[in-house]
Every structure is written in C-alpha cells, then in structure tokens.
Backbone atoms as SQL, in Angstrom:
CREATE TABLE atoms (id INTEGER PRIMARY KEY, chain TEXT, resi INTEGER, resn TEXT, atom TEXT, x REAL, y REAL, z REAL);
INSERT INTO atoms VALUES
  (1, 'A', 1, 'UNK', 'N', 22.471, 8.971, -17.878),
  (2, 'A', 1, 'UNK', 'CA', 22.040, 8.322, -19.116),
  (3, 'A', 1, 'UNK', 'C', 20.514, 8.269, -19.159),
  (4, 'A', 2, 'UNK', 'N', 19.953, 8.766, -20.270),
  (5, 'A', 2, 'UNK', 'CA', 18.512, 8.782, -20.428),
  (6, 'A', 2, 'UNK', 'C', 17.993, 7.386, -20.727),
  (7, 'A', 3, 'UNK', 'N', 16.948, 6.995, -20.005),
  (8, 'A', 3, 'UNK', 'CA', 16.308, 5.707, -20.269),
  (9, 'A', 3, 'UNK', 'C', 14.803, 5.833, -20.156),
  (10, 'A', 4, 'UNK', 'N', 14.111, 5.191, -21.078),
  (11, 'A', 4, 'UNK', 'CA', 12.668, 4.990, -21.006),
  (12, 'A', 4, 'UNK', 'C', 12.448, 3.499, -21.168),
  (13, 'A', 5, 'UNK', 'N', 11.893, 2.882, -20.143),
  (14, 'A', 5, 'UNK', 'CA', 11.737, 1.429, -20.160),
  (15, 'A', 5, 'UNK', 'C', 10.255, 1.075, -20.052),
  (16, 'A', 6, 'UNK', 'N', 9.713, 0.550, -21.154),
  (17, 'A', 6, 'UNK', 'CA', 8.303, 0.156, -21.167),
  (18, 'A', 6, 'UNK', 'C', 8.130, -1.257, -20.632),
  (19, 'A', 7, 'UNK', 'N', 6.985, -1.517, -20.062),
  (20, 'A', 7, 'UNK', 'CA', 6.635, -2.857, -19.599),
  (21, 'A', 7, 'UNK', 'C', 5.120, -2.994, -19.599),
  (22, 'A', 8, 'UNK', 'N', 4.663, -4.234, -19.461),
  (23, 'A', 8, 'UNK', 'CA', 3.227, -4.480, -19.355),
  (24, 'A', 8, 'UNK', 'C', 2.565, -5.018, -20.607),
  (25, 'A', 9, 'UNK', 'N', 3.307, -5.101, -21.693),
  (26, 'A', 9, 'UNK', 'CA', 2.728, -5.645, -22.911),
  (27, 'A', 9, 'UNK', 'C', 2.504, -7.141, -22.800),
  (28, 'A', 10, 'UNK', 'N', 1.817, -7.701, -23.804),
  (29, 'A', 10, 'UNK', 'CA', 1.573, -9.132, -23.810),
  (30, 'A', 10, 'UNK', 'C', 0.439, -9.505, -24.726),
  (31, 'A', 11, 'UNK', 'N', -0.028, -10.719, -24.565),
  (32, 'A', 11, 'UNK', 'CA', -1.133, -11.254, -25.355),
  (33, 'A', 11, 'UNK', 'C', -2.413, -11.174, -24.541),
  (34, 'A', 12, 'UNK', 'N', -3.456, -10.635, -25.152),
  (35, 'A', 12, 'UNK', 'CA', -4.737, -10.493, -24.462),
  (36, 'A', 12, 'UNK', 'C', -5.855, -10.770, -25.455),
  (37, 'A', 13, 'UNK', 'N', -6.963, -11.276, -24.945),
  (38, 'A', 13, 'UNK', 'CA', -8.106, -11.545, -25.816),
  (39, 'A', 13, 'UNK', 'C', -8.872, -10.272, -26.113),
  (40, 'A', 14, 'UNK', 'N', -9.567, -10.228, -27.223),
  (41, 'A', 14, 'UNK', 'CA', -10.417, -9.069, -27.518),
  (42, 'A', 14, 'UNK', 'C', -11.371, -8.795, -26.365),
  (43, 'A', 15, 'UNK', 'N', -11.500, -7.512, -26.036),
  (44, 'A', 15, 'UNK', 'CA', -12.322, -7.111, -24.907),
  (45, 'A', 15, 'UNK', 'C', -11.574, -7.041, -23.597),
  (46, 'A', 16, 'UNK', 'N', -10.354, -7.524, -23.577),
  (47, 'A', 16, 'UNK', 'CA', -9.558, -7.520, -22.366),
  (48, 'A', 16, 'UNK', 'C', -8.861, -6.198, -22.106),
  (49, 'A', 17, 'UNK', 'N', -8.051, -6.199, -21.051),
  (50, 'A', 17, 'UNK', 'CA', -7.364, -4.981, -20.627),
  (51, 'A', 17, 'UNK', 'C', -5.883, -5.252, -20.391),
  (52, 'A', 18, 'UNK', 'N', -5.099, -4.214, -20.576),
  (53, 'A', 18, 'UNK', 'CA', -3.678, -4.218, -20.227),
  (54, 'A', 18, 'UNK', 'C', -3.317, -2.851, -19.691),
  (55, 'A', 19, 'UNK', 'N', -2.296, -2.828, -18.850),
  (56, 'A', 19, 'UNK', 'CA', -1.764, -1.553, -18.366),
  (57, 'A', 19, 'UNK', 'C', -0.283, -1.502, -18.690),
  (58, 'A', 20, 'UNK', 'N', 0.091, -0.551, -19.522),
  (59, 'A', 20, 'UNK', 'CA', 1.488, -0.339, -19.858),
  (60, 'A', 20, 'UNK', 'C', 2.105, 0.678, -18.904),
  (61, 'A', 21, 'UNK', 'N', 3.372, 0.464, -18.603),
  (62, 'A', 21, 'UNK', 'CA', 4.131, 1.410, -17.785),
  (63, 'A', 21, 'UNK', 'C', 5.392, 1.813, -18.531),
  (64, 'A', 22, 'UNK', 'N', 5.838, 3.022, -18.278),
  (65, 'A', 22, 'UNK', 'CA', 7.093, 3.510, -18.843),
  (66, 'A', 22, 'UNK', 'C', 7.855, 4.219, -17.730),
  (67, 'A', 23, 'UNK', 'N', 8.939, 3.616, -17.306),
  (68, 'A', 23, 'UNK', 'CA', 9.769, 4.177, -16.249),
  (69, 'A', 23, 'UNK', 'C', 10.885, 5.007, -16.855),
  (70, 'A', 24, 'UNK', 'N', 10.984, 6.252, -16.428),
  (71, 'A', 24, 'UNK', 'CA', 11.956, 7.187, -16.985),
  (72, 'A', 24, 'UNK', 'C', 13.084, 7.461, -16.006),
  (73, 'A', 25, 'UNK', 'N', 14.262, 7.709, -16.546),
  (74, 'A', 25, 'UNK', 'CA', 15.395, 8.088, -15.726),
  (75, 'A', 25, 'UNK', 'C', 16.379, 8.881, -16.570),
  (76, 'A', 26, 'UNK', 'N', 17.204, 9.680, -15.894),
  (77, 'A', 26, 'UNK', 'CA', 18.252, 10.416, -16.586),
  (78, 'A', 26, 'UNK', 'C', 17.865, 11.794, -17.086),
  (79, 'A', 27, 'UNK', 'N', 16.633, 12.235, -16.815),
  (80, 'A', 27, 'UNK', 'CA', 16.224, 13.581, -17.209),
  (81, 'A', 27, 'UNK', 'C', 15.127, 14.040, -16.257),
  (82, 'A', 28, 'UNK', 'N', 14.776, 15.311, -16.348),
  (83, 'A', 28, 'UNK', 'CA', 13.783, 15.899, -15.443),
  (84, 'A', 28, 'UNK', 'C', 12.377, 15.555, -15.934),
  (85, 'A', 29, 'UNK', 'N', 11.911, 14.413, -15.531),
  (86, 'A', 29, 'UNK', 'CA', 10.663, 13.837, -16.033),
  (87, 'A', 29, 'UNK', 'C', 9.498, 14.829, -15.956),
  (88, 'A', 30, 'UNK', 'N', 9.352, 15.528, -14.872),
  (89, 'A', 30, 'UNK', 'CA', 8.188, 16.391, -14.660),
  (90, 'A', 30, 'UNK', 'C', 8.118, 17.539, -15.665),
  (91, 'A', 31, 'UNK', 'N', 9.226, 17.840, -16.335),
  (92, 'A', 31, 'UNK', 'CA', 9.263, 18.944, -17.298),
  (93, 'A', 31, 'UNK', 'C', 8.890, 18.503, -18.715),
  (94, 'A', 32, 'UNK', 'N', 8.683, 17.220, -18.899),
  (95, 'A', 32, 'UNK', 'CA', 8.478, 16.685, -20.238),
  (96, 'A', 32, 'UNK', 'C', 7.033, 16.270, -20.474),
  (97, 'A', 33, 'UNK', 'N', 6.572, 16.559, -21.675),
  (98, 'A', 33, 'UNK', 'CA', 5.322, 15.988, -22.142),
  (99, 'A', 33, 'UNK', 'C', 5.582, 14.521, -22.457),
  (100, 'A', 34, 'UNK', 'N', 4.708, 13.661, -21.990),
  (101, 'A', 34, 'UNK', 'CA', 4.877, 12.226, -22.203),
  (102, 'A', 34, 'UNK', 'C', 3.784, 11.707, -23.126),
  (103, 'A', 35, 'UNK', 'N', 4.174, 10.803, -23.999),
  (104, 'A', 35, 'UNK', 'CA', 3.233, 10.277, -24.978),
  (105, 'A', 35, 'UNK', 'C', 3.426, 8.785, -25.147),
  (106, 'A', 36, 'UNK', 'N', 2.369, 8.159, -25.635),
  (107, 'A', 36, 'UNK', 'CA', 2.439, 6.778, -26.099),
  (108, 'A', 36, 'UNK', 'C', 2.151, 6.779, -27.602),
  (109, 'A', 37, 'UNK', 'N', 3.009, 6.100, -28.329),
  (110, 'A', 37, 'UNK', 'CA', 2.822, 5.870, -29.752),
  (111, 'A', 37, 'UNK', 'C', 2.704, 4.369, -29.974),
  (112, 'A', 38, 'UNK', 'N', 2.220, 4.008, -31.156),
  (113, 'A', 38, 'UNK', 'CA', 2.209, 2.597, -31.512),
  (114, 'A', 38, 'UNK', 'C', 2.499, 2.439, -32.999),
  (115, 'A', 39, 'UNK', 'N', 3.025, 1.268, -33.325),
  (116, 'A', 39, 'UNK', 'CA', 3.314, 0.968, -34.721),
  (117, 'A', 39, 'UNK', 'C', 2.934, -0.483, -34.998),
  (118, 'A', 40, 'UNK', 'N', 1.984, -0.636, -35.895),
  (119, 'A', 40, 'UNK', 'CA', 1.544, -1.959, -36.322),
  (120, 'A', 40, 'UNK', 'C', 2.361, -2.386, -37.536),
  (121, 'A', 41, 'UNK', 'N', 2.444, -3.671, -37.799),
  (122, 'A', 41, 'UNK', 'CA', 3.222, -4.153, -38.951),
  (123, 'A', 41, 'UNK', 'C', 2.753, -3.512, -40.248),
  (124, 'A', 42, 'UNK', 'N', 3.682, -2.971, -41.003),
  (125, 'A', 42, 'UNK', 'CA', 3.359, -2.360, -42.283),
  (126, 'A', 42, 'UNK', 'C', 2.737, -0.989, -42.206),
  (127, 'A', 43, 'UNK', 'N', 2.645, -0.438, -41.010),
  (128, 'A', 43, 'UNK', 'CA', 2.025, 0.882, -40.841),
  (129, 'A', 43, 'UNK', 'C', 3.010, 1.858, -40.207),
  (130, 'A', 44, 'UNK', 'N', 2.697, 3.138, -40.342),
  (131, 'A', 44, 'UNK', 'CA', 3.532, 4.161, -39.738),
  (132, 'A', 44, 'UNK', 'C', 3.242, 4.257, -38.237),
  (133, 'A', 45, 'UNK', 'N', 4.234, 4.758, -37.517),
  (134, 'A', 45, 'UNK', 'CA', 4.038, 4.993, -36.097),
  (135, 'A', 45, 'UNK', 'C', 3.002, 6.092, -35.911),
  (136, 'A', 46, 'UNK', 'N', 2.082, 5.888, -34.976),
  (137, 'A', 46, 'UNK', 'CA', 1.034, 6.878, -34.742),
  (138, 'A', 46, 'UNK', 'C', 0.933, 7.217, -33.262),
  (139, 'A', 47, 'UNK', 'N', 0.515, 8.465, -33.017),
  (140, 'A', 47, 'UNK', 'CA', 0.308, 8.924, -31.650),
  (141, 'A', 47, 'UNK', 'C', -0.972, 8.321, -31.097),
  (142, 'A', 48, 'UNK', 'N', -0.877, 7.744, -29.913),
  (143, 'A', 48, 'UNK', 'CA', -2.032, 7.153, -29.247),
  (144, 'A', 48, 'UNK', 'C', -2.596, 8.092, -28.192),
  (145, 'A', 49, 'UNK', 'N', -1.713, 8.624, -27.338),
  (146, 'A', 49, 'UNK', 'CA', -2.162, 9.496, -26.247),
  (147, 'A', 49, 'UNK', 'C', -0.985, 10.315, -25.744),
  (148, 'A', 50, 'UNK', 'N', -1.286, 11.489, -25.214),
  (149, 'A', 50, 'UNK', 'CA', -0.246, 12.318, -24.607),
  (150, 'A', 50, 'UNK', 'C', -0.771, 12.968, -23.344),
  (151, 'A', 51, 'UNK', 'N', 0.173, 13.337, -22.483),
  (152, 'A', 51, 'UNK', 'CA', -0.168, 14.049, -21.252),
  (153, 'A', 51, 'UNK', 'C', 0.875, 15.129, -21.046),
  (154, 'A', 52, 'UNK', 'N', 0.414, 16.334, -20.797),
  (155, 'A', 52, 'UNK', 'CA', 1.330, 17.465, -20.672),
  (156, 'A', 52, 'UNK', 'C', 2.078, 17.424, -19.347),
  (157, 'A', 53, 'UNK', 'N', 3.132, 18.236, -19.291),
  (158, 'A', 53, 'UNK', 'CA', 3.998, 18.201, -18.117),
  (159, 'A', 53, 'UNK', 'C', 3.400, 18.919, -16.924),
  (160, 'A', 54, 'UNK', 'N', 2.798, 20.082, -17.176),
  (161, 'A', 54, 'UNK', 'CA', 2.355, 20.918, -16.062),
  (162, 'A', 54, 'UNK', 'C', 0.937, 20.576, -15.596),
  (163, 'A', 55, 'UNK', 'N', -0.024, 20.855, -16.449),
  (164, 'A', 55, 'UNK', 'CA', -1.419, 20.680, -16.052),
  (165, 'A', 55, 'UNK', 'C', -1.885, 19.243, -16.131),
  (166, 'A', 56, 'UNK', 'N', -1.104, 18.404, -16.797),
  (167, 'A', 56, 'UNK', 'CA', -1.540, 17.019, -16.941),
  (168, 'A', 56, 'UNK', 'C', -2.703, 16.869, -17.903),
  (169, 'A', 57, 'UNK', 'N', -2.801, 17.806, -18.826),
  (170, 'A', 57, 'UNK', 'CA', -3.854, 17.731, -19.845),
  (171, 'A', 57, 'UNK', 'C', -3.591, 16.546, -20.760),
  (172, 'A', 58, 'UNK', 'N', -4.657, 15.847, -21.125),
  (173, 'A', 58, 'UNK', 'CA', -4.506, 14.653, -21.953),
  (174, 'A', 58, 'UNK', 'C', -5.167, 14.828, -23.311),
  (175, 'A', 59, 'UNK', 'N', -4.689, 14.049, -24.250),
  (176, 'A', 59, 'UNK', 'CA', -5.262, 14.049, -25.590),
  (177, 'A', 59, 'UNK', 'C', -5.118, 12.644, -26.151),
  (178, 'A', 60, 'UNK', 'N', -6.103, 12.224, -26.960),
  (179, 'A', 60, 'UNK', 'CA', -6.135, 10.856, -27.440),
  (180, 'A', 60, 'UNK', 'C', -6.439, 10.791, -28.928),
  (181, 'A', 61, 'UNK', 'N', -5.924, 9.762, -29.562),
  (182, 'A', 61, 'UNK', 'CA', -6.336, 9.466, -30.925),
  (183, 'A', 61, 'UNK', 'C', -7.805, 9.057, -30.910),
  (184, 'A', 62, 'UNK', 'N', -8.514, 9.406, -31.958),
  (185, 'A', 62, 'UNK', 'CA', -9.945, 9.087, -32.025),
  (186, 'A', 62, 'UNK', 'C', -10.195, 7.592, -31.853),
  (187, 'A', 63, 'UNK', 'N', -9.287, 6.789, -32.346),
  (188, 'A', 63, 'UNK', 'CA', -9.475, 5.342, -32.337),
  (189, 'A', 63, 'UNK', 'C', -9.437, 4.738, -30.932),
  (190, 'A', 64, 'UNK', 'N', -8.909, 5.478, -29.962),
  (191, 'A', 64, 'UNK', 'CA', -8.796, 4.925, -28.605),
  (192, 'A', 64, 'UNK', 'C', -9.581, 5.715, -27.571),
  (193, 'A', 65, 'UNK', 'N', -10.205, 6.801, -27.972),
  (194, 'A', 65, 'UNK', 'CA', -10.966, 7.616, -27.017),
  (195, 'A', 65, 'UNK', 'C', -12.048, 6.785, -26.340),
  (196, 'A', 66, 'UNK', 'N', -12.136, 6.948, -25.029),
  (197, 'A', 66, 'UNK', 'CA', -13.132, 6.216, -24.261),
  (198, 'A', 66, 'UNK', 'C', -12.683, 4.825, -23.841),
  (199, 'A', 67, 'UNK', 'N', -11.563, 4.362, -24.400),
  (200, 'A', 67, 'UNK', 'CA', -11.059, 3.022, -24.050),
  (201, 'A', 67, 'UNK', 'C', -9.708, 3.078, -23.346),
  (202, 'A', 68, 'UNK', 'N', -8.866, 4.025, -23.725),
  (203, 'A', 68, 'UNK', 'CA', -7.524, 4.147, -23.170),
  (204, 'A', 68, 'UNK', 'C', -7.447, 5.366, -22.258),
  (205, 'A', 69, 'UNK', 'N', -6.610, 5.269, -21.227),
  (206, 'A', 69, 'UNK', 'CA', -6.376, 6.387, -20.311),
  (207, 'A', 69, 'UNK', 'C', -4.885, 6.512, -20.039),
  (208, 'A', 70, 'UNK', 'N', -4.348, 7.697, -20.298),
  (209, 'A', 70, 'UNK', 'CA', -2.952, 7.965, -19.993),
  (210, 'A', 70, 'UNK', 'C', -2.886, 8.712, -18.662),
  (211, 'A', 71, 'UNK', 'N', -1.865, 8.394, -17.880),
  (212, 'A', 71, 'UNK', 'CA', -1.666, 9.090, -16.609),
  (213, 'A', 71, 'UNK', 'C', -0.174, 9.105, -16.298),
  (214, 'A', 72, 'UNK', 'N', 0.199, 9.947, -15.357),
  (215, 'A', 72, 'UNK', 'CA', 1.604, 10.035, -14.979),
  (216, 'A', 72, 'UNK', 'C', 1.737, 10.205, -13.476),
  (217, 'A', 73, 'UNK', 'N', 2.840, 9.713, -12.951),
  (218, 'A', 73, 'UNK', 'CA', 3.183, 9.874, -11.549),
  (219, 'A', 73, 'UNK', 'C', 4.575, 10.498, -11.521),
  (220, 'A', 74, 'UNK', 'N', 4.628, 11.798, -11.327),
  (221, 'A', 74, 'UNK', 'CA', 5.909, 12.497, -11.363),
  (222, 'A', 74, 'UNK', 'C', 6.818, 12.093, -10.209),
  (223, 'A', 75, 'UNK', 'N', 6.253, 11.637, -9.117),
  (224, 'A', 75, 'UNK', 'CA', 7.063, 11.186, -7.986),
  (225, 'A', 75, 'UNK', 'C', 7.796, 9.886, -8.310),
  (226, 'A', 76, 'UNK', 'N', 7.196, 9.090, -9.211),
  (227, 'A', 76, 'UNK', 'CA', 7.797, 7.814, -9.588),
  (228, 'A', 76, 'UNK', 'C', 8.445, 7.868, -10.964),
  (229, 'A', 77, 'UNK', 'N', 8.406, 9.048, -11.604),
  (230, 'A', 77, 'UNK', 'CA', 8.972, 9.194, -12.956),
  (231, 'A', 77, 'UNK', 'C', 8.412, 8.127, -13.905),
  (232, 'A', 78, 'UNK', 'N', 7.118, 7.955, -13.848),
  (233, 'A', 78, 'UNK', 'CA', 6.480, 6.895, -14.622),
  (234, 'A', 78, 'UNK', 'C', 5.208, 7.414, -15.296),
  (235, 'A', 79, 'UNK', 'N', 5.011, 6.967, -16.515),
  (236, 'A', 79, 'UNK', 'CA', 3.783, 7.246, -17.245),
  (237, 'A', 79, 'UNK', 'C', 3.105, 5.915, -17.544),
  (238, 'A', 80, 'UNK', 'N', 1.777, 5.928, -17.527),
  (239, 'A', 80, 'UNK', 'CA', 0.998, 4.711, -17.704),
  (240, 'A', 80, 'UNK', 'C', 0.032, 4.851, -18.877),
  (241, 'A', 81, 'UNK', 'N', -0.346, 3.709, -19.412),
  (242, 'A', 81, 'UNK', 'CA', -1.415, 3.667, -20.401),
  (243, 'A', 81, 'UNK', 'C', -2.324, 2.501, -20.034),
  (244, 'A', 82, 'UNK', 'N', -3.503, 2.841, -19.517),
  (245, 'A', 82, 'UNK', 'CA', -4.505, 1.828, -19.217),
  (246, 'A', 82, 'UNK', 'C', -5.327, 1.602, -20.478),
  (247, 'A', 83, 'UNK', 'N', -5.350, 0.360, -20.930),
  (248, 'A', 83, 'UNK', 'CA', -6.040, 0.026, -22.174),
  (249, 'A', 83, 'UNK', 'C', -7.164, -0.963, -21.871),
  (250, 'A', 84, 'UNK', 'N', -8.381, -0.542, -22.116),
  (251, 'A', 84, 'UNK', 'CA', -9.556, -1.380, -21.888),
  (252, 'A', 84, 'UNK', 'C', -10.272, -1.662, -23.206),
  (253, 'A', 85, 'UNK', 'N', -11.144, -2.663, -23.180),
  (254, 'A', 85, 'UNK', 'CA', -11.935, -3.020, -24.372),
  (255, 'A', 85, 'UNK', 'C', -11.045, -3.153, -25.599),
  (256, 'A', 86, 'UNK', 'N', -9.982, -3.890, -25.440),
  (257, 'A', 86, 'UNK', 'CA', -8.996, -3.997, -26.518),
  (258, 'A', 86, 'UNK', 'C', -9.568, -4.712, -27.732),
  (259, 'A', 87, 'UNK', 'N', -9.117, -4.252, -28.896),
  (260, 'A', 87, 'UNK', 'CA', -9.560, -4.793, -30.177),
  (261, 'A', 87, 'UNK', 'C', -8.340, -5.347, -30.925),
  (262, 'A', 88, 'UNK', 'N', -8.603, -6.178, -31.905),
  (263, 'A', 88, 'UNK', 'CA', -7.492, -6.745, -32.672),
  (264, 'A', 88, 'UNK', 'C', -6.678, -5.651, -33.354),
  (265, 'A', 89, 'UNK', 'N', -7.334, -4.578, -33.724),
  (266, 'A', 89, 'UNK', 'CA', -6.623, -3.486, -34.398),
  (267, 'A', 89, 'UNK', 'C', -5.731, -2.681, -33.457),
  (268, 'A', 90, 'UNK', 'N', -5.784, -2.975, -32.174),
  (269, 'A', 90, 'UNK', 'CA', -4.858, -2.343, -31.233),
  (270, 'A', 90, 'UNK', 'C', -3.514, -3.073, -31.191),
  (271, 'A', 91, 'UNK', 'N', -3.421, -4.197, -31.871),
  (272, 'A', 91, 'UNK', 'CA', -2.172, -4.950, -31.914),
  (273, 'A', 91, 'UNK', 'C', -1.067, -4.114, -32.547),
  (274, 'A', 92, 'UNK', 'N', 0.033, -3.944, -31.808),
  (275, 'A', 92, 'UNK', 'CA', 1.133, -3.105, -32.271),
  (276, 'A', 92, 'UNK', 'C', 2.251, -3.150, -31.237),
  (277, 'A', 93, 'UNK', 'N', 3.378, -2.579, -31.614),
  (278, 'A', 93, 'UNK', 'CA', 4.420, -2.282, -30.638),
  (279, 'A', 93, 'UNK', 'C', 4.135, -0.882, -30.101),
  (280, 'A', 94, 'UNK', 'N', 4.085, -0.761, -28.806),
  (281, 'A', 94, 'UNK', 'CA', 3.780, 0.506, -28.153),
  (282, 'A', 94, 'UNK', 'C', 5.069, 1.123, -27.611),
  (283, 'A', 95, 'UNK', 'N', 5.257, 2.414, -27.937),
  (284, 'A', 95, 'UNK', 'CA', 6.468, 3.129, -27.563),
  (285, 'A', 95, 'UNK', 'C', 6.144, 4.311, -26.655),
  (286, 'A', 96, 'UNK', 'N', 6.989, 4.500, -25.695),
  (287, 'A', 96, 'UNK', 'CA', 6.917, 5.658, -24.812),
  (288, 'A', 96, 'UNK', 'C', 7.808, 6.771, -25.380),
  (289, 'A', 97, 'UNK', 'N', 7.333, 7.993, -25.288),
  (290, 'A', 97, 'UNK', 'CA', 8.082, 9.137, -25.816),
  (291, 'A', 97, 'UNK', 'C', 8.076, 10.266, -24.798),
  (292, 'A', 98, 'UNK', 'N', 9.223, 10.904, -24.666),
  (293, 'A', 98, 'UNK', 'CA', 9.342, 12.088, -23.807),
  (294, 'A', 98, 'UNK', 'C', 9.767, 13.261, -24.668),
  (295, 'A', 99, 'UNK', 'N', 9.066, 14.376, -24.555),
  (296, 'A', 99, 'UNK', 'CA', 9.351, 15.548, -25.385),
  (297, 'A', 99, 'UNK', 'C', 9.333, 16.804, -24.534),
  (298, 'A', 100, 'UNK', 'N', 10.396, 17.594, -24.672),
  (299, 'A', 100, 'UNK', 'CA', 10.489, 18.863, -23.942),
  (300, 'A', 100, 'UNK', 'C', 9.920, 19.969, -24.826),
  (301, 'A', 101, 'UNK', 'N', 8.746, 20.403, -24.518),
  (302, 'A', 101, 'UNK', 'CA', 8.082, 21.446, -25.304),
  (303, 'A', 101, 'UNK', 'C', 8.921, 22.713, -25.291),
  (304, 'A', 102, 'UNK', 'N', 9.110, 23.295, -26.465),
  (305, 'A', 102, 'UNK', 'CA', 9.898, 24.505, -26.573),
  (306, 'A', 102, 'UNK', 'C', 11.376, 24.259, -26.824),
  (307, 'A', 103, 'UNK', 'N', 11.754, 23.009, -26.836),
  (308, 'A', 103, 'UNK', 'CA', 13.153, 22.633, -27.084),
  (309, 'A', 103, 'UNK', 'C', 13.171, 21.617, -28.228),
  (310, 'A', 104, 'UNK', 'N', 13.063, 22.103, -29.450),
  (311, 'A', 104, 'UNK', 'CA', 13.011, 21.190, -30.593),
  (312, 'A', 104, 'UNK', 'C', 14.198, 20.244, -30.614),
  (313, 'A', 105, 'UNK', 'N', 13.908, 19.000, -30.862),
  (314, 'A', 105, 'UNK', 'CA', 14.970, 18.009, -30.932),
  (315, 'A', 105, 'UNK', 'C', 15.249, 17.320, -29.625),
  (316, 'A', 106, 'UNK', 'N', 14.695, 17.847, -28.547),
  (317, 'A', 106, 'UNK', 'CA', 14.912, 17.196, -27.250),
  (318, 'A', 106, 'UNK', 'C', 13.773, 16.221, -27.017),
  (319, 'A', 107, 'UNK', 'N', 13.976, 15.012, -27.462),
  (320, 'A', 107, 'UNK', 'CA', 12.979, 13.980, -27.284),
  (321, 'A', 107, 'UNK', 'C', 13.660, 12.632, -27.142),
  (322, 'A', 108, 'UNK', 'N', 13.014, 11.751, -26.437),
  (323, 'A', 108, 'UNK', 'CA', 13.565, 10.430, -26.171),
  (324, 'A', 108, 'UNK', 'C', 12.505, 9.371, -26.439),
  (325, 'A', 109, 'UNK', 'N', 12.985, 8.165, -26.795),
  (326, 'A', 109, 'UNK', 'CA', 12.094, 7.040, -27.086),
  (327, 'A', 109, 'UNK', 'C', 12.495, 5.827, -26.262),
  (328, 'A', 110, 'UNK', 'N', 11.486, 5.046, -25.899),
  (329, 'A', 110, 'UNK', 'CA', 11.754, 3.757, -25.300),
  (330, 'A', 110, 'UNK', 'C', 11.964, 2.707, -26.376),
  (331, 'A', 111, 'UNK', 'N', 12.195, 1.485, -25.938),
  (332, 'A', 111, 'UNK', 'CA', 12.495, 0.407, -26.878),
  (333, 'A', 111, 'UNK', 'C', 11.231, -0.273, -27.401),
  (334, 'A', 112, 'UNK', 'N', 10.108, -0.010, -26.768),
  (335, 'A', 112, 'UNK', 'CA', 8.839, -0.572, -27.219),
  (336, 'A', 112, 'UNK', 'C', 8.447, -1.836, -26.481),
  (337, 'A', 113, 'UNK', 'N', 7.134, -2.050, -26.418),
  (338, 'A', 113, 'UNK', 'CA', 6.605, -3.277, -25.827),
  (339, 'A', 113, 'UNK', 'C', 5.471, -3.781, -26.721),
  (340, 'A', 114, 'UNK', 'N', 5.464, -5.073, -26.981),
  (341, 'A', 114, 'UNK', 'CA', 4.497, -5.653, -27.902),
  (342, 'A', 114, 'UNK', 'C', 3.165, -5.889, -27.218),
  (343, 'A', 115, 'UNK', 'N', 2.102, -5.444, -27.874),
  (344, 'A', 115, 'UNK', 'CA', 0.739, -5.738, -27.446),
  (345, 'A', 115, 'UNK', 'C', 0.058, -6.506, -28.566),
  (346, 'A', 116, 'UNK', 'N', -0.428, -7.686, -28.247),
  (347, 'A', 116, 'UNK', 'CA', -1.121, -8.520, -29.219),
  (348, 'A', 116, 'UNK', 'C', -2.513, -8.844, -28.709),
  (349, 'A', 117, 'UNK', 'N', -3.518, -8.468, -29.495),
  (350, 'A', 117, 'UNK', 'CA', -4.907, -8.735, -29.129),
  (351, 'A', 117, 'UNK', 'C', -5.433, -9.801, -30.078),
  (352, 'A', 118, 'UNK', 'N', -5.670, -10.970, -29.526),
  (353, 'A', 118, 'UNK', 'CA', -6.071, -12.101, -30.363),
  (354, 'A', 118, 'UNK', 'C', -6.766, -13.157, -29.521),
  (355, 'A', 119, 'UNK', 'N', -7.712, -13.833, -30.147),
  (356, 'A', 119, 'UNK', 'CA', -8.391, -14.929, -29.458),
  (357, 'A', 119, 'UNK', 'C', -7.702, -16.257, -29.759);
C-alpha cells in the first residue's frame, strides 16, 4: 500500500524555521521525483520545490528561492523541506508528491501538513 506521510508542520513566528518530512512507503522511492506543493486558503495548489530521482537536481518556486531547501534520503525513503525566514504568505497546507517521470498518471499525494506563520 502506497503511503506518503508528512510531518513537521505547525505554528511559527515570522522569520522562524520549520523542517517538513515526508516518509514514503509502498513504492520504489528512489525512482520517483519528489516534490512539495502548498495550498493556501482560497488559492490553487502550487509547486514549491522538487528534487529529481537520479541526480538529485532541485528546482524552486521564485517565492521560496534562497529560503527553502529540498533534500532526500533514499536510504530512509524520506524527502525533506527545510524552510527558513518564513513569511506570513508561506502559510498553507503543504503536500508531498511522488511522480514517476515517463509514466503519466503514476503519482501519489500525502495528506498534507499545516504550516502557519503568524506572530
């Protein structure tokens, strides 16, 4: 059974940091591109960061470049999102996504974890 379980969300003050984790099981994690998305109230889900399966190449939304870092540990089947210098506009539900490049339709989602940036 495929599972993506996010953790690490919570309430943090502006300028603070959080580290999100996404533990994967039930599929060949190392073969999948992993991404973090977020969805704020009243807004569409947007891509925050991704990391490729092989080379570990990363890509970020302009709004988080220089503040967020995505990484993966294939031995632990886990992907991380280190979030620094958090802003109120980073408040959203953050979702983990697994996508098998070259296999359209083969993608999985986690249940999401809430991140709230507020003083």
